XYZ file of C-alpha atoms in Angstrom:
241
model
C 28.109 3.513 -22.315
C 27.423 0.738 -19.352
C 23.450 -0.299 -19.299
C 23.005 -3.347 -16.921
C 22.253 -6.281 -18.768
C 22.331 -5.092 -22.033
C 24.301 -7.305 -24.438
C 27.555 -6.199 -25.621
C 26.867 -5.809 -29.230
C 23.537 -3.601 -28.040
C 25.896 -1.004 -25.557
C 28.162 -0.607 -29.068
C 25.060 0.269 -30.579
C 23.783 2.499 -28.461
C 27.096 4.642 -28.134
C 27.570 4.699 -31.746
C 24.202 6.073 -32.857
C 24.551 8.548 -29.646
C 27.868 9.720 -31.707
C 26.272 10.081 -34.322
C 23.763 12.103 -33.249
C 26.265 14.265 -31.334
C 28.370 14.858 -35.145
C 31.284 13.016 -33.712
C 30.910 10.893 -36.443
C 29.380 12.897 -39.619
C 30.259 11.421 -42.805
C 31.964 8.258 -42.056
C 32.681 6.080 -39.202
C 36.133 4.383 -37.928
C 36.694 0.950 -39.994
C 35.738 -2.206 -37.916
C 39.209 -2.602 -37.336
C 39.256 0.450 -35.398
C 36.323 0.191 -33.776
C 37.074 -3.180 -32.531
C 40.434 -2.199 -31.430
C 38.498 0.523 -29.387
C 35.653 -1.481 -27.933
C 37.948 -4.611 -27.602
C 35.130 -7.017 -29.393
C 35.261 -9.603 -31.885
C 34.251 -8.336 -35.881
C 31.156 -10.452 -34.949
C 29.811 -8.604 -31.690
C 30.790 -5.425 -33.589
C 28.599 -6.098 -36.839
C 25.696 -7.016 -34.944
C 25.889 -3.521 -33.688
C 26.313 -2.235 -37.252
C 23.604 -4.109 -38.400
C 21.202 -2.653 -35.914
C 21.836 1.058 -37.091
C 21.888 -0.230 -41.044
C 18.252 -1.598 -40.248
C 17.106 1.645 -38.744
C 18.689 3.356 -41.990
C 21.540 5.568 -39.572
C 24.376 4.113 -41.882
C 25.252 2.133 -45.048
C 28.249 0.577 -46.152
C 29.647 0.192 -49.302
C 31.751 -2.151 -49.957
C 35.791 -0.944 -50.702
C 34.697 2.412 -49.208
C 33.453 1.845 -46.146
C 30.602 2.624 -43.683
C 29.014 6.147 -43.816
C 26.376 7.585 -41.694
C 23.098 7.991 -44.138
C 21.874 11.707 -44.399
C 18.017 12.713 -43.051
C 15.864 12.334 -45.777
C 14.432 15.336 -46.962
C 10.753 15.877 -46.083
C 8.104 17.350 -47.954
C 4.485 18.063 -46.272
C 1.258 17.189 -48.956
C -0.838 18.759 -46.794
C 0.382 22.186 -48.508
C 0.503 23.538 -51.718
C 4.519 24.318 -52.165
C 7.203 24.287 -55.120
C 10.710 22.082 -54.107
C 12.178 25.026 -54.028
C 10.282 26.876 -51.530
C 9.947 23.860 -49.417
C 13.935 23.980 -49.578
C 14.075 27.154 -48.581
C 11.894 26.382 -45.142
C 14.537 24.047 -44.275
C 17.348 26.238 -44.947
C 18.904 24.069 -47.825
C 20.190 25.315 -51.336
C 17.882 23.789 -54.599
C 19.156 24.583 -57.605
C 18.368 22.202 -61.147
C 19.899 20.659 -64.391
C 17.327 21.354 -67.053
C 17.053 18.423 -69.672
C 14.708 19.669 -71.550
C 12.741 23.431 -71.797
C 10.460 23.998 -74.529
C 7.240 23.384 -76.709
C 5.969 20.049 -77.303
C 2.318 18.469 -78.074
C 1.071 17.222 -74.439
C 0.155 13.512 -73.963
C -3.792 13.224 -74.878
C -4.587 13.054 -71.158
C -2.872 16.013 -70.384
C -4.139 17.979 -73.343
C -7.871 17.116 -72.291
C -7.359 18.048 -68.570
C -5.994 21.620 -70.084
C -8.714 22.255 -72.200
C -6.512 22.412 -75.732
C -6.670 20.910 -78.885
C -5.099 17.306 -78.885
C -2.404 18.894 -81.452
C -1.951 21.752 -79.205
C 1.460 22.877 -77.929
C 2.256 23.500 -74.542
C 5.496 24.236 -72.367
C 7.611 20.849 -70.678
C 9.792 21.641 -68.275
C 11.890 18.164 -67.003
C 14.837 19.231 -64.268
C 17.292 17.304 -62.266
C 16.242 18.648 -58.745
C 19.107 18.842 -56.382
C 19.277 19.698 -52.439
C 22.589 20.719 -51.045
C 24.192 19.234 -54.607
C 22.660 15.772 -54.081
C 20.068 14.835 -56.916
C 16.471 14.053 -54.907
C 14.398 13.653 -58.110
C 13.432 14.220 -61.392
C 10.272 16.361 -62.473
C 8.748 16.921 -66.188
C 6.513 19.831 -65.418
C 3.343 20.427 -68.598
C 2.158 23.671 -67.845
C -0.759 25.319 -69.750
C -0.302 28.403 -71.530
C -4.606 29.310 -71.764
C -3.802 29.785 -68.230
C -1.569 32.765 -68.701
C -0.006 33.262 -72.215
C 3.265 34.611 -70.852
C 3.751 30.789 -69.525
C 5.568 30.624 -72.932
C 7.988 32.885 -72.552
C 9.182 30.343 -69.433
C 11.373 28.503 -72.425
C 13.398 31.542 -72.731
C 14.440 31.485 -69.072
C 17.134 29.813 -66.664
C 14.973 27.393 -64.686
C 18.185 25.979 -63.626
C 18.103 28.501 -60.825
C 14.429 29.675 -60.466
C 11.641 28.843 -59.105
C 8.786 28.088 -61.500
C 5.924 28.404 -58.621
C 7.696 31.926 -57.775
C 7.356 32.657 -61.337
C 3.702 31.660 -61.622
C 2.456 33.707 -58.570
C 4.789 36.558 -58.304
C 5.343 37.634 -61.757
C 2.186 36.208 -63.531
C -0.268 36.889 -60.565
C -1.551 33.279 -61.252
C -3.385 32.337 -57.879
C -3.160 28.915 -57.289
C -5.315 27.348 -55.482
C -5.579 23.683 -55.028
C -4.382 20.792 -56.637
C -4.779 16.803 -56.351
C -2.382 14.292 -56.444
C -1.293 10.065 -56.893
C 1.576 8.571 -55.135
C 2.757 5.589 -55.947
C 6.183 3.035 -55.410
C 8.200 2.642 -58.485
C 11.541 1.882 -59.387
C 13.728 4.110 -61.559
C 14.619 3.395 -65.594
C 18.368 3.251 -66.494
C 18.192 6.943 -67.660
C 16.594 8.282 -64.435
C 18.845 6.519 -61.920
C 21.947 7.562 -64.122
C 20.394 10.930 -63.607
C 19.915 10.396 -60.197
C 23.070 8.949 -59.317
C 21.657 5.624 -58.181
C 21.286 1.942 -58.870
C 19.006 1.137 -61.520
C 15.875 -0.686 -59.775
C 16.272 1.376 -57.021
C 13.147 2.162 -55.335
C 11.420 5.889 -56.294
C 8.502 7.559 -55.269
C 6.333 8.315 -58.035
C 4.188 11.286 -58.313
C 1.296 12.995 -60.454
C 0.670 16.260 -59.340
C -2.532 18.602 -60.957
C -2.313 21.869 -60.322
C -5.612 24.115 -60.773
C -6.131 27.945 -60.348
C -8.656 29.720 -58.437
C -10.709 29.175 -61.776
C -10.926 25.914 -62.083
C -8.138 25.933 -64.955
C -5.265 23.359 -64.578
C -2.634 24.822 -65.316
C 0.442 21.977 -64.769
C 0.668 18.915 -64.725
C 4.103 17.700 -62.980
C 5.226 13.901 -63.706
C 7.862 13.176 -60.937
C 10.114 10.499 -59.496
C 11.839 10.874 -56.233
C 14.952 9.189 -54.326
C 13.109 6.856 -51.989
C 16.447 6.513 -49.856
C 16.370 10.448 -49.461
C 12.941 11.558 -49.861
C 9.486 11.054 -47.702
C 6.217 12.481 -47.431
C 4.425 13.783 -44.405
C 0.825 14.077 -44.218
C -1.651 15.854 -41.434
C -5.408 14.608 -41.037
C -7.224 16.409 -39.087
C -10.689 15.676 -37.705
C -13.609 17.085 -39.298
């Protein structure tokens, strides 16, 4: 732990983030008590040290529970066109979903313009609790368009609690999808979506539009999502032209 000339509090720092990098310390670390008992420093050299790995997002506390070591957010590449769950499955984690709502309803006028139906048209919303290793990451309402493929009706009838929509779309329907655009924006989450998400309300969210279109030009969803901005991040590759 000895670097020469390093300040005391840094050296604590140092060894406790190598720790936790090793998975001596998974979950949750000693309380200060311990922890100054073992590095035989004042509660005030030993929170500067703390404070350095809360800044860098390594730990939280909360207060009557303790200090915990904050899990790697999950991270999802825009570059691609992916579902959450088959981006979970490429890094070997378990989605599953609470659906709060599954059926019919008449799209906002937006949405019914950009899929081509009558402003009094019905099409199929899809909103799900989306969860990663049983940790709610964010909620999505999903419009999809049934001129794209009539059958997209018969999605109300199914358990989208454990399937995969996209999988549904391109496996079973033969729907090829082919690109789709997409706004990203901060927000912070309503009363009803952190409750749902199992955070403070106010809590800053990612907020996302996503327009899917097929290979003919047809959009065929529109996804409305907000995302956990404490376990969630988006990765992006440019490439020269």
């Amino acid at each position: 732990m000895r670097e020469a000339g390093a300040p005391v509090y840094y050296r604590i720092y140092k060894e406790l983030k190598r720790r936790i990098g090793k998975g001596v310390y998974s979950k949750k670390l000693p309380t200060e008590k311990e922890l100054c008992g073992e590095f035989k420093v004042s509660r005030l050299t030993l929170r500067r040290a703390l404070d350095e790995l809360k800044r860098e997002s390594v730990i939280e506390s909360s207060k009557g529970r303790g200090t915990f070591v904050v899990e790697e957010k999950h991270e999802e590449s825009i570059s691609s066109l992916t579902g959450f769950t088959e981006e979970a499955a490429r890094d070997n984690r378990k989605a599953k979903s609470i659906v709060l709502k599954d059926g019919l309803v008449v799209p906002p006028v937006e949405i019914a313009e950009l899929f081509g139906i009558p402003t009094d048209g019905m099409v199929v919303l899809l909103q799900r609790v989306r969860y990663l290793d049983d940790e709610p990451y964010g909620i999505e309402r999903a419009y999809l368009n049934p001129l794209a493929d009539i059958r997209i009706l018969n999605i109300v009838n199914r358990d989208m609690s454990e399937e995969s929509l996209y999988a549904i779309l391109k496996n079973e329907f033969s729907i090829v999808l082919d690109h789709a655009q997409e706004n990203i924006e901060v927000c912070r989450l309503s009363r009803e979506e952190a409750k749902h998400l199992k955070v403070k309300e106010d809590s800053y969210a990612i907020s996302r539009e996503r327009q899917t279109f097929t290979n003919k030009n047809l959009c065929v969803e529109v996804v409305r999502s907000v995302y956990r901005g404490d376990r969630y991040r988006l990765k992006v590759v440019r490439r020269v032209e």
